[in-house]
């Protein structure tokens, strides 16, 4: 069971990790690199809480062997959070009460980031389609939809 | 026991070499959206795994009147082609965004029902599946012959699916997936129809059903009802009844076999009504 070295770009910096065969990106982020914004809900592809962006595309880090992202660009919630204050999407979640327990928030925010990068002014239906793979057990989604719409407005005025 | 080895071949040739050497102990994986949950849960404990993401099988191209789709084309990539709108429609009804970014066309052929919501469209389009092995080279098989039973296919242990060949459809198409929710939901029944109508008469009909059989199936008797008949309300009602009678629904957490059969009739009728216009 030979371990391998994998390098990829994480949040703007090149990282190098040594992993056992089939180690997932989620395990590398949370356990090797101690970046725990990316959550571990179901590890079944069903909850979306482990969503990260690979080359700008939202994917589930619990189903992705880290070796598959060698040489590629990964962005997690840590990567979009400024040193001071919050990213406009985070601020919109905060102001619209879209965070209760917060477990779904990192995944939701990364999907909404990917949506707004492609489509700065989405309709409510487009936001719903984008977050269809992300489960929230607290908010009832309404506040998350409002936060996404609010975030779109904020990002257009910066 | 933990996975001993993970291979990430950089070409089809490398992948076939690895498979010839390690099959059947080697688990093949494309997008991993079916295989990885089973591994994470400890239900599947393969010793060796081969990922196909880097094998270069993810291209979509037109060859005359055929759409050639590489096996590891992601569902999101497939949604970008515009030659066959039913394929875009099918993709829209699968999983959430992340699953579509990871899940592949080839992987959908192995999805246990009620999954298989792309495969059912490929069946209605009369797609051909291309298989390859190191020893015996390539062979092509109609998709109807590829499915052999519940989680069973004609794929040999040393073979990979490399591509699907999809003839551009001549007729009208209709696709309906019925589930408990609007999005990211398992099917109660999925209907894919491709019907060629000339001078008010059906000259050819392909009707495929998912989530009401051991794998995506063709509703042959309903197709018989349609062929040669005028496409009107009476024909459609009879075809829908036949489809409901000939399907083999099952009970799971989503729906009972009784309900699936009832809904098969309803949604075959609606799919054909859309084609009638
Ligand atoms: C939350 C969630 C929602 C989902 N929703 C849907 C849905 O609505 N509809 C639906 O149809 N499916 C759904 N799925 C199932 C799955 O995501 C799709 O069917 C997808 O297309 C599978 O492709 P994959 O490449 O990820 O499969 P993988 O997990 O990579 O492959 C599964 C198996 O297929 C075989 N295989 C795959 N590719 C090849 C190849 N090229 N050659 C030989 N063998 C191969 C291997 O045995 C492999 O182990 C869902 C899954 C999840 C987790
Ligand atoms: S932890 Fe990855 S989808 Fe739930
Ligand atoms: S805020 Fe608790 S799961 Fe969404």
CSV table of C-alpha atoms and ligand atoms in Angstrom, one decimal:
chain,number,residue,atom,x,y,z
A,1,UNK,CA,0.0,0.0,0.0
A,2,UNK,CA,2.4,2.6,-1.3
A,3,UNK,CA,1.6,6.2,-0.3
A,4,UNK,CA,1.9,8.8,-3.0
A,5,UNK,CA,2.6,12.5,-3.1
A,6,UNK,CA,0.0,14.6,-4.7
A,7,UNK,CA,0.3,18.3,-5.5
A,8,UNK,CA,-2.4,20.7,-6.4
A,9,UNK,CA,-3.3,24.4,-6.0
A,10,UNK,CA,-5.4,25.0,-3.0
A,11,UNK,CA,-6.9,28.5,-2.4
A,12,UNK,CA,-4.1,30.1,-4.4
A,13,UNK,CA,-1.2,28.2,-3.0
A,14,UNK,CA,0.5,25.0,-4.1
A,15,UNK,CA,0.2,22.2,-1.6
A,16,UNK,CA,1.8,18.8,-1.4
A,17,UNK,CA,0.3,15.9,0.5
A,18,UNK,CA,1.2,12.3,1.0
A,19,UNK,CA,-1.8,10.0,0.8
A,20,UNK,CA,-2.8,6.3,0.9
A,21,UNK,CA,-4.5,4.9,-2.2
A,22,UNK,CA,-8.0,6.4,-2.8
A,23,UNK,CA,-7.9,9.0,-0.1
A,24,UNK,CA,-10.6,11.5,-0.8
A,25,UNK,CA,-10.1,15.3,-1.2
A,26,UNK,CA,-12.4,15.7,1.8
A,27,UNK,CA,-10.2,13.7,4.1
A,28,UNK,CA,-7.1,15.6,2.9
A,29,UNK,CA,-8.7,18.9,3.5
A,30,UNK,CA,-10.1,18.1,6.9
A,31,UNK,CA,-7.7,15.7,8.4
A,32,UNK,CA,-4.4,16.3,6.7
A,33,UNK,CA,-4.6,20.1,6.2
A,34,UNK,CA,-7.0,20.8,9.1
A,35,UNK,CA,-9.2,23.0,6.8
A,36,UNK,CA,-12.6,22.1,8.4
A,37,UNK,CA,-14.9,24.6,6.6
A,38,UNK,CA,-15.5,21.8,4.1
A,39,UNK,CA,-17.9,19.5,6.0
A,40,UNK,CA,-18.4,15.8,6.3
A,41,UNK,CA,-22.1,15.1,6.4
A,42,UNK,CA,-23.0,11.8,4.6
A,43,UNK,CA,-20.0,10.8,2.5
A,44,UNK,CA,-22.6,9.4,0.2
A,45,UNK,CA,-23.0,12.3,-2.3
A,46,UNK,CA,-26.4,13.2,-0.8
A,47,UNK,CA,-25.9,16.3,1.3
A,48,UNK,CA,-23.6,18.7,-0.5
A,49,UNK,CA,-22.0,19.9,2.7
A,50,UNK,CA,-18.5,18.8,1.3
A,51,UNK,CA,-18.8,20.9,-1.9
A,52,UNK,CA,-15.6,22.6,-3.1
A,53,UNK,CA,-14.8,24.1,-6.5
A,54,UNK,CA,-12.3,22.2,-8.7
A,55,UNK,CA,-11.3,24.4,-11.7
A,56,UNK,CA,-14.3,26.5,-10.7
A,57,UNK,CA,-16.8,23.7,-10.9
A,58,UNK,CA,-18.7,22.6,-7.8
A,59,UNK,CA,-18.0,18.9,-6.9
A,60,UNK,CA,-18.4,16.7,-3.9
A,61,UNK,CA,-15.0,16.3,-2.1
A,62,UNK,CA,-16.3,13.1,-0.3
A,63,UNK,CA,-16.5,11.2,-3.6
A,64,UNK,CA,-13.3,12.6,-5.2
A,65,UNK,CA,-10.0,10.8,-4.9
A,66,UNK,CA,-7.4,13.5,-4.2
A,67,UNK,CA,-5.1,12.0,-6.9
A,68,UNK,CA,-7.8,13.0,-9.5
A,69,UNK,CA,-7.1,16.7,-8.7
A,70,UNK,CA,-3.3,16.5,-9.1
A,71,UNK,CA,-2.2,19.7,-10.8
A,72,UNK,CA,-5.6,21.3,-10.6
A,73,UNK,CA,-7.1,24.2,-8.8
A,74,UNK,CA,-9.2,23.7,-5.7
A,75,UNK,CA,-11.1,26.4,-3.8
A,76,UNK,CA,-12.7,25.9,-0.4
A,77,UNK,CA,-14.6,28.3,1.8
A,78,UNK,CA,-11.4,29.3,3.5
A,79,UNK,CA,-10.1,30.4,0.1
A,80,UNK,CA,-12.8,33.0,-0.4
A,81,UNK,CA,-13.0,34.3,3.2
A,82,UNK,CA,-11.0,37.5,3.5
A,83,UNK,CA,-8.5,38.0,6.4
A,84,UNK,CA,-10.7,40.7,7.8
A,85,UNK,CA,-14.5,40.6,7.6
A,86,UNK,CA,-16.6,38.4,5.3
A,87,UNK,CA,-17.0,37.6,1.6
A,88,UNK,CA,-20.2,39.4,0.2
A,89,UNK,CA,-21.9,36.0,0.0
A,90,UNK,CA,-21.1,35.2,3.6
A,91,UNK,CA,-22.2,38.7,4.7
A,92,UNK,CA,-25.5,38.1,2.8
A,93,UNK,CA,-26.0,34.8,4.5
A,94,UNK,CA,-25.4,36.5,7.9
A,95,UNK,CA,-27.7,39.4,7.2
A,96,UNK,CA,-30.6,37.3,5.8
A,97,UNK,CA,-30.6,34.7,8.7
A,98,UNK,CA,-29.6,32.0,6.2
A,99,UNK,CA,-27.3,30.4,8.8
A,100,UNK,CA,-28.8,28.5,11.7
A,101,UNK,CA,-26.6,25.5,12.8
A,102,UNK,CA,-24.3,26.4,9.9
A,103,UNK,CA,-23.5,22.9,8.8
A,104,UNK,CA,-24.8,23.3,5.3
A,105,UNK,CA,-23.4,26.9,4.9
A,106,UNK,CA,-19.9,26.2,3.5
A,107,UNK,CA,-21.4,23.9,0.8
A,108,UNK,CA,-24.2,26.3,0.0
A,109,UNK,CA,-21.9,29.3,-0.2
A,110,UNK,CA,-19.5,27.5,-2.6
A,111,UNK,CA,-22.3,26.5,-4.9
A,112,UNK,CA,-23.7,30.0,-4.9
A,113,UNK,CA,-20.2,31.4,-5.6
A,114,UNK,CA,-20.0,29.1,-8.6
A,115,UNK,CA,-23.4,30.1,-9.8
A,116,UNK,CA,-22.7,33.9,-9.4
A,117,UNK,CA,-19.4,33.5,-11.2
A,118,UNK,CA,-21.2,32.2,-14.2
A,119,UNK,CA,-24.5,34.1,-13.9
A,120,UNK,CA,-24.2,37.3,-11.9
A,121,UNK,CA,-28.0,37.9,-11.9
A,122,UNK,CA,-29.8,34.6,-11.5
A,123,UNK,CA,-33.5,34.1,-11.2
A,124,UNK,CA,-34.9,32.5,-8.1
A,125,UNK,CA,-35.4,29.3,-10.2
A,126,UNK,CA,-31.8,29.3,-11.2
A,127,UNK,CA,-30.7,29.6,-7.6
A,128,UNK,CA,-33.0,26.7,-6.7
A,129,UNK,CA,-31.6,24.6,-9.5
A,130,UNK,CA,-28.0,25.4,-8.3
A,131,UNK,CA,-28.6,24.4,-4.7
A,132,UNK,CA,-30.7,21.3,-5.5
A,133,UNK,CA,-27.8,19.1,-4.4
A,134,UNK,CA,-27.4,20.8,-1.0
A,135,UNK,CA,-29.5,19.9,2.0
A,136,UNK,CA,-30.3,22.3,4.8
A,137,UNK,CA,-32.2,20.8,7.8
A,138,UNK,CA,-32.7,24.1,9.6
A,139,UNK,CA,-33.7,27.1,7.5
A,140,UNK,CA,-36.4,25.9,5.2
A,141,UNK,CA,-34.3,27.3,2.3
A,142,UNK,CA,-36.3,30.6,1.9
A,143,UNK,CA,-33.6,32.6,3.7
A,144,UNK,CA,-30.9,30.9,1.7
A,145,UNK,CA,-32.6,31.9,-1.6
A,146,UNK,CA,-33.0,35.5,-0.3
A,147,UNK,CA,-29.3,35.5,0.7
A,148,UNK,CA,-28.3,34.3,-2.7
A,149,UNK,CA,-30.3,37.1,-4.4
A,150,UNK,CA,-28.9,39.6,-1.9
A,151,UNK,CA,-25.4,38.4,-2.6
A,152,UNK,CA,-25.9,38.8,-6.3
A,153,UNK,CA,-27.0,42.5,-5.8
A,154,UNK,CA,-24.0,43.2,-3.5
A,155,UNK,CA,-21.5,41.6,-5.9
A,156,UNK,CA,-22.8,43.7,-8.7
A,157,UNK,CA,-22.3,47.0,-6.9
A,158,UNK,CA,-18.7,46.3,-5.7
B,1,UNK,CA,-9.1,-4.0,4.3
B,2,UNK,CA,-8.2,-0.7,2.9
B,3,UNK,CA,-7.6,-0.2,-0.8
B,4,UNK,CA,-4.1,-1.4,-1.7
B,5,UNK,CA,-3.7,0.4,-5.0
B,6,UNK,CA,-5.4,3.2,-7.0
B,7,UNK,CA,-4.6,3.5,-10.7
B,8,UNK,CA,-5.2,6.6,-12.7
B,9,UNK,CA,-4.4,5.6,-16.3
B,10,UNK,CA,-3.6,8.4,-18.8
B,11,UNK,CA,-5.0,6.7,-21.9
B,12,UNK,CA,-7.5,4.0,-23.0
B,13,UNK,CA,-4.6,1.8,-23.9
B,14,UNK,CA,-3.1,2.0,-20.4
B,15,UNK,CA,-6.5,1.4,-18.8
B,16,UNK,CA,-7.1,-1.7,-20.9
B,17,UNK,CA,-3.6,-3.0,-20.0
B,18,UNK,CA,-4.3,-2.5,-16.3
B,19,UNK,CA,-7.6,-4.2,-16.6
B,20,UNK,CA,-6.1,-7.2,-18.5
B,21,UNK,CA,-3.5,-7.5,-15.8
B,22,UNK,CA,-5.7,-7.0,-12.7
B,23,UNK,CA,-9.3,-8.0,-13.6
B,24,UNK,CA,-11.5,-9.1,-12.0
B,25,UNK,CA,-9.9,-7.8,-8.7
B,26,UNK,CA,-9.9,-4.3,-10.1
B,27,UNK,CA,-12.9,-2.0,-9.5
B,28,UNK,CA,-13.4,0.4,-12.4
B,29,UNK,CA,-14.7,3.8,-11.6
B,30,UNK,CA,-15.5,6.8,-13.8
B,31,UNK,CA,-17.2,9.7,-11.9
B,32,UNK,CA,-17.3,7.7,-8.7
B,33,UNK,CA,-20.8,8.8,-7.8
B,34,UNK,CA,-22.0,5.2,-7.4
B,35,UNK,CA,-18.8,3.5,-6.5
B,36,UNK,CA,-17.4,5.9,-3.9
B,37,UNK,CA,-20.5,6.0,-1.6
B,38,UNK,CA,-20.3,2.2,-1.4
B,39,UNK,CA,-16.6,2.3,-0.7
B,40,UNK,CA,-17.0,5.1,2.0
B,41,UNK,CA,-19.7,3.1,3.6
B,42,UNK,CA,-17.7,-0.1,3.6
B,43,UNK,CA,-20.2,-2.0,1.5
B,44,UNK,CA,-17.7,-2.3,-1.3
B,45,UNK,CA,-14.2,-3.1,-0.3
B,46,UNK,CA,-12.1,-3.4,-3.4
B,47,UNK,CA,-8.4,-4.2,-3.2
B,48,UNK,CA,-7.6,-2.3,-6.3
B,49,UNK,CA,-9.4,0.6,-8.0
B,50,UNK,CA,-8.9,2.2,-11.4
B,51,UNK,CA,-10.2,5.7,-12.0
B,52,UNK,CA,-11.0,6.7,-15.6
B,53,UNK,CA,-11.0,10.5,-15.2
B,54,UNK,CA,-7.6,10.9,-17.0
B,55,UNK,CA,-8.1,8.2,-19.6
B,56,UNK,CA,-9.2,10.7,-22.3
B,57,UNK,CA,-12.6,9.2,-23.0
B,58,UNK,CA,-14.6,12.4,-22.4
B,59,UNK,CA,-15.2,13.8,-25.9
B,60,UNK,CA,-18.4,14.5,-27.7
B,61,UNK,CA,-18.4,14.8,-31.5
B,62,UNK,CA,-20.7,14.5,-34.5
B,63,UNK,CA,-19.9,11.9,-37.1
B,64,UNK,CA,-22.3,12.5,-40.0
B,65,UNK,CA,-25.7,11.6,-38.5
B,66,UNK,CA,-24.3,10.0,-35.3
B,67,UNK,CA,-23.4,11.6,-32.1
B,68,UNK,CA,-20.4,9.9,-30.6
B,69,UNK,CA,-20.2,10.4,-26.8
B,70,UNK,CA,-17.1,9.2,-24.9
B,71,UNK,CA,-17.9,7.0,-21.9
B,72,UNK,CA,-16.5,9.3,-19.3
B,73,UNK,CA,-18.2,12.4,-20.6
B,74,UNK,CA,-19.8,14.0,-17.6
B,75,UNK,CA,-23.5,14.7,-17.5
B,76,UNK,CA,-22.7,18.4,-17.4
B,77,UNK,CA,-20.5,18.1,-20.6
B,78,UNK,CA,-23.3,16.2,-22.3
B,79,UNK,CA,-25.7,19.0,-21.5
B,80,UNK,CA,-23.6,21.3,-23.7
B,81,UNK,CA,-24.3,19.4,-26.9
B,82,UNK,CA,-27.4,20.7,-28.7
B,83,UNK,CA,-27.9,18.1,-31.4
B,84,UNK,CA,-30.2,15.9,-29.3
B,85,UNK,CA,-32.3,18.1,-26.9
B,86,UNK,CA,-33.7,15.0,-25.1
B,87,UNK,CA,-30.3,14.2,-23.8
B,88,UNK,CA,-30.1,17.7,-22.3
B,89,UNK,CA,-33.6,17.2,-20.8
B,90,UNK,CA,-32.5,13.9,-19.3
B,91,UNK,CA,-29.4,15.4,-17.7
B,92,UNK,CA,-31.4,18.2,-16.2
B,93,UNK,CA,-33.4,15.6,-14.2
B,94,UNK,CA,-30.4,13.8,-12.8
B,95,UNK,CA,-29.0,14.6,-9.3
B,96,UNK,CA,-27.9,18.1,-8.3
B,97,UNK,CA,-25.3,20.2,-10.0
B,98,UNK,CA,-22.3,18.5,-8.3
B,99,UNK,CA,-23.5,15.0,-9.2
B,100,UNK,CA,-23.9,16.2,-12.9
B,101,UNK,CA,-20.4,17.6,-12.8
B,102,UNK,CA,-19.0,14.2,-11.6
B,103,UNK,CA,-21.3,11.5,-12.9
B,104,UNK,CA,-20.6,10.1,-16.3
B,105,UNK,CA,-22.6,8.9,-19.3
B,106,UNK,CA,-21.0,5.4,-19.1
B,107,UNK,CA,-21.5,5.2,-15.4
B,108,UNK,CA,-25.3,5.8,-15.9
B,109,UNK,CA,-25.5,2.5,-17.8
B,110,UNK,CA,-24.4,0.7,-14.5
B,111,UNK,CA,-26.7,2.7,-12.2
B,112,UNK,CA,-29.1,0.3,-10.4
B,113,UNK,CA,-32.8,1.3,-10.7
B,114,UNK,CA,-34.4,3.6,-9.9
B,115,UNK,CA,-31.3,5.4,-11.2
B,116,UNK,CA,-30.6,5.2,-15.0
B,117,UNK,CA,-32.4,8.3,-16.1
B,118,UNK,CA,-29.9,9.0,-18.9
B,119,UNK,CA,-29.7,5.3,-20.0
B,120,UNK,CA,-33.5,5.3,-20.6
B,121,UNK,CA,-33.1,8.2,-23.0
B,122,UNK,CA,-30.3,6.4,-24.8
B,123,UNK,CA,-32.5,3.3,-25.1
B,124,UNK,CA,-35.3,5.4,-26.7
B,125,UNK,CA,-32.7,6.8,-29.1
B,126,UNK,CA,-31.5,3.3,-30.1
B,127,UNK,CA,-27.9,4.0,-29.0
B,128,UNK,CA,-25.1,1.5,-29.6
B,129,UNK,CA,-22.5,0.9,-26.9
B,130,UNK,CA,-18.9,0.4,-27.8
B,131,UNK,CA,-16.8,-1.9,-25.6
B,132,UNK,CA,-13.1,-2.6,-25.7
B,133,UNK,CA,-10.7,-5.1,-24.2
B,134,UNK,CA,-6.9,-5.6,-24.7
B,135,UNK,CA,-7.3,-9.2,-26.0
B,136,UNK,CA,-10.3,-8.9,-28.2
B,137,UNK,CA,-10.2,-5.3,-29.3
B,138,UNK,CA,-13.5,-3.4,-29.9
B,139,UNK,CA,-17.1,-4.6,-30.3
B,140,UNK,CA,-20.3,-2.7,-30.6
B,141,UNK,CA,-23.6,-3.8,-29.1
B,142,UNK,CA,-27.1,-2.3,-29.3
B,143,UNK,CA,-27.9,-0.9,-25.8
B,144,UNK,CA,-30.9,-3.2,-25.7
B,145,UNK,CA,-28.5,-6.2,-25.6
B,146,UNK,CA,-26.2,-4.6,-23.1
B,147,UNK,CA,-28.6,-4.8,-20.2
B,148,UNK,CA,-29.0,-8.5,-19.1
B,149,UNK,CA,-30.6,-8.3,-15.6
B,150,UNK,CA,-30.6,-6.4,-12.3
B,151,UNK,CA,-27.1,-4.9,-12.0
B,152,UNK,CA,-26.0,-7.3,-14.8
B,153,UNK,CA,-24.7,-6.3,-18.2
B,154,UNK,CA,-23.0,-7.9,-21.2
B,155,UNK,CA,-19.7,-6.3,-20.2
B,156,UNK,CA,-16.9,-8.9,-19.9
B,157,UNK,CA,-14.6,-8.6,-16.8
B,158,UNK,CA,-11.7,-7.4,-19.0
B,159,UNK,CA,-13.8,-4.8,-20.9
B,160,UNK,CA,-14.5,-1.1,-20.6
B,161,UNK,CA,-17.3,0.9,-22.1
B,162,UNK,CA,-15.5,3.4,-24.3
B,163,UNK,CA,-18.3,5.3,-26.1
B,164,UNK,CA,-21.9,5.5,-27.1
B,165,UNK,CA,-23.0,6.0,-30.7
B,166,UNK,CA,-26.3,7.8,-30.9
B,167,UNK,CA,-28.1,8.2,-34.2
B,168,UNK,CA,-29.6,11.6,-34.6
B,169,UNK,CA,-33.3,11.1,-34.1
B,170,UNK,CA,-35.7,11.4,-37.1
B,171,UNK,CA,-38.9,11.8,-35.1
B,172,UNK,CA,-40.3,13.7,-32.2
B,173,UNK,CA,-39.1,13.1,-28.7
B,174,UNK,CA,-40.5,13.4,-25.2
B,175,UNK,CA,-38.9,12.7,-21.8
B,176,UNK,CA,-40.7,12.8,-18.4
B,177,UNK,CA,-39.2,11.9,-15.1
B,178,UNK,CA,-41.7,11.6,-12.3
B,179,UNK,CA,-40.4,11.7,-8.8
B,180,UNK,CA,-41.6,12.8,-5.3
B,181,UNK,CA,-39.9,16.2,-5.6
B,182,UNK,CA,-39.0,18.5,-8.4
B,183,UNK,CA,-35.3,18.1,-8.3
B,184,UNK,CA,-32.6,15.7,-7.2
B,185,UNK,CA,-35.0,12.9,-6.6
B,186,UNK,CA,-35.1,9.2,-7.4
B,187,UNK,CA,-37.6,8.3,-10.2
B,188,UNK,CA,-41.0,6.7,-9.6
B,189,UNK,CA,-41.0,6.2,-13.3
B,190,UNK,CA,-39.1,7.8,-16.2
B,191,UNK,CA,-40.5,7.7,-19.7
B,192,UNK,CA,-38.5,8.4,-22.9
B,193,UNK,CA,-40.2,8.3,-26.2
B,194,UNK,CA,-39.0,8.7,-29.8
B,195,UNK,CA,-41.8,8.5,-32.3
B,196,UNK,CA,-41.7,9.0,-36.1
B,197,UNK,CA,-45.1,10.1,-37.5
B,198,UNK,CA,-45.7,10.4,-41.2
B,199,UNK,CA,-49.1,11.6,-42.6
B,200,UNK,CA,-50.7,11.2,-39.2
B,201,UNK,CA,-49.5,7.6,-38.8
B,202,UNK,CA,-46.8,6.2,-36.6
B,203,UNK,CA,-44.1,4.7,-38.8
B,204,UNK,CA,-41.6,4.0,-36.0
B,205,UNK,CA,-41.8,4.1,-32.2
B,206,UNK,CA,-39.2,3.7,-29.4
B,207,UNK,CA,-40.6,3.8,-25.9
B,208,UNK,CA,-38.3,3.3,-23.0
B,209,UNK,CA,-39.1,3.1,-19.3
B,210,UNK,CA,-36.9,3.5,-16.2
B,211,UNK,CA,-37.5,2.6,-12.5
B,212,UNK,CA,-40.1,0.0,-13.5
B,213,UNK,CA,-37.9,-3.0,-14.3
B,214,UNK,CA,-34.5,-4.6,-13.4
B,215,UNK,CA,-32.8,-2.1,-15.7
B,216,UNK,CA,-34.1,0.6,-18.2
B,217,UNK,CA,-36.4,-1.3,-20.5
B,218,UNK,CA,-38.1,-0.9,-23.9
B,219,UNK,CA,-41.9,-1.2,-23.8
B,220,UNK,CA,-42.1,-3.5,-26.8
B,221,UNK,CA,-45.8,-4.3,-26.7
B,222,UNK,CA,-46.7,-0.6,-26.4
B,223,UNK,CA,-44.4,0.1,-29.3
B,224,UNK,CA,-46.3,-2.6,-31.3
B,225,UNK,CA,-49.6,-0.8,-30.5
B,226,UNK,CA,-48.2,2.5,-31.8
B,227,UNK,CA,-46.5,1.2,-35.1
B,228,UNK,CA,-48.8,1.7,-38.0
B,229,UNK,CA,-51.6,3.3,-36.0
B,230,UNK,CA,-52.8,6.9,-36.2
B,231,UNK,CA,-51.4,8.9,-33.3
B,232,UNK,CA,-54.6,9.8,-31.6
B,233,UNK,CA,-56.1,9.6,-28.1
B,234,UNK,CA,-57.3,6.1,-28.5
B,235,UNK,CA,-54.0,4.7,-29.7
B,236,UNK,CA,-52.2,6.5,-26.9
B,237,UNK,CA,-54.5,5.2,-24.2
B,238,UNK,CA,-54.0,1.6,-25.5
B,239,UNK,CA,-50.2,2.0,-25.7
B,240,UNK,CA,-50.2,3.4,-22.1
B,241,UNK,CA,-52.2,0.5,-20.9
B,242,UNK,CA,-49.9,-2.0,-22.6
B,243,UNK,CA,-46.8,-0.3,-21.1
B,244,UNK,CA,-48.3,-0.5,-17.6
B,245,UNK,CA,-49.1,-4.2,-18.2
B,246,UNK,CA,-45.7,-5.2,-19.5
B,247,UNK,CA,-43.4,-3.3,-17.1
B,248,UNK,CA,-42.0,-5.0,-14.1
B,249,UNK,CA,-42.1,-2.5,-11.2
B,250,UNK,CA,-40.7,-3.0,-7.8
B,251,UNK,CA,-41.3,-1.6,-4.3
B,252,UNK,CA,-38.7,0.5,-2.6
B,253,UNK,CA,-38.6,3.5,-0.2
B,254,UNK,CA,-39.9,5.8,-2.9
B,255,UNK,CA,-43.0,3.9,-4.2
B,256,UNK,CA,-44.8,0.6,-4.3
B,257,UNK,CA,-44.9,-1.6,-7.3
B,258,UNK,CA,-48.6,-0.9,-7.6
B,259,UNK,CA,-48.1,2.8,-7.6
B,260,UNK,CA,-45.2,2.6,-10.1
B,261,UNK,CA,-47.4,0.6,-12.5
B,262,UNK,CA,-50.3,3.1,-12.2
B,263,UNK,CA,-47.9,6.0,-12.8
B,264,UNK,CA,-46.4,4.2,-15.8
B,265,UNK,CA,-49.7,4.4,-17.5
B,266,UNK,CA,-50.3,8.0,-16.7
B,267,UNK,CA,-46.8,9.2,-17.7
B,268,UNK,CA,-46.6,7.1,-20.9
B,269,UNK,CA,-49.9,8.7,-21.9
B,270,UNK,CA,-48.6,12.2,-21.1
B,271,UNK,CA,-45.3,11.6,-22.9
B,272,UNK,CA,-47.1,10.5,-26.1
B,273,UNK,CA,-49.7,13.3,-25.8
B,274,UNK,CA,-46.8,15.8,-25.9
B,275,UNK,CA,-45.6,14.2,-29.1
B,276,UNK,CA,-49.1,14.3,-30.6
B,277,UNK,CA,-49.0,18.1,-29.7
C,1,LIG,C1,-27.1,12.1,-4.6
C,1,LIG,C2,-27.2,11.3,-5.8
C,1,LIG,C3,-28.2,11.5,-6.7
C,1,LIG,C4,-28.3,10.8,-7.9
C,1,LIG,N1,-29.4,11.0,-8.7
C,1,LIG,C5,-29.5,10.3,-9.8
C,1,LIG,C6,-30.6,10.5,-10.7
C,1,LIG,O1,-31.5,11.4,-10.4
C,1,LIG,N2,-30.7,9.7,-11.8
C,1,LIG,C7,-29.8,8.8,-12.1
C,1,LIG,O2,-29.9,8.1,-13.1
C,1,LIG,N3,-28.7,8.6,-11.3
C,1,LIG,C8,-28.5,9.3,-10.2
C,1,LIG,N4,-27.5,9.1,-9.4
C,1,LIG,C9,-26.5,8.0,-9.7
C,1,LIG,C10,-25.3,8.4,-10.5
C,1,LIG,O3,-24.8,9.6,-10.0
C,1,LIG,C11,-25.4,8.5,-12.0
C,1,LIG,O4,-26.1,7.3,-12.4
C,1,LIG,C12,-24.1,8.6,-12.7
C,1,LIG,O5,-24.3,8.7,-14.1
C,1,LIG,C13,-23.2,7.4,-12.5
C,1,LIG,O6,-22.0,7.7,-13.2
C,1,LIG,P1,-20.5,7.6,-12.5
C,1,LIG,O7,-19.5,7.8,-13.6
C,1,LIG,O8,-20.4,8.5,-11.3
C,1,LIG,O9,-20.5,6.1,-12.0
C,1,LIG,P2,-19.3,5.3,-11.2
C,1,LIG,O10,-19.6,5.3,-9.8
C,1,LIG,O11,-18.0,5.9,-11.6
C,1,LIG,O12,-19.4,3.9,-11.8
C,1,LIG,C14,-20.3,2.9,-11.3
C,1,LIG,C15,-19.8,1.6,-11.8
C,1,LIG,O13,-20.1,1.5,-13.2
C,1,LIG,C16,-19.0,0.8,-13.9
C,1,LIG,N5,-18.5,1.7,-14.9
C,1,LIG,C17,-18.6,3.0,-15.0
C,1,LIG,N6,-18.0,3.5,-16.1
C,1,LIG,C18,-17.5,2.4,-16.8
C,1,LIG,C19,-16.8,2.2,-18.0
C,1,LIG,N7,-16.5,3.3,-18.8
C,1,LIG,N8,-16.5,1.0,-18.4
C,1,LIG,C20,-16.8,-0.1,-17.6
C,1,LIG,N9,-17.5,0.0,-16.4
C,1,LIG,C21,-17.8,1.3,-16.0
C,1,LIG,C22,-18.1,0.4,-12.9
C,1,LIG,O14,-18.4,-0.9,-12.5
C,1,LIG,C23,-18.3,1.3,-11.7
C,1,LIG,O15,-18.0,0.8,-10.5
C,1,LIG,C24,-27.3,9.8,-8.2
C,1,LIG,C25,-26.3,9.6,-7.3
C,1,LIG,C26,-26.2,10.3,-6.1
C,1,LIG,C27,-25.1,10.1,-5.2
C,2,LIG,S1,-20.5,14.6,2.7
C,2,LIG,FE1,-20.2,14.8,0.6
C,2,LIG,S2,-22.2,14.9,-0.1
C,2,LIG,FE2,-22.5,14.6,2.0
C,3,LIG,S1,-28.3,25.9,8.7
C,3,LIG,FE1,-28.4,24.0,9.7
C,3,LIG,S2,-28.3,22.6,8.0
C,3,LIG,FE2,-28.6,24.5,7.0
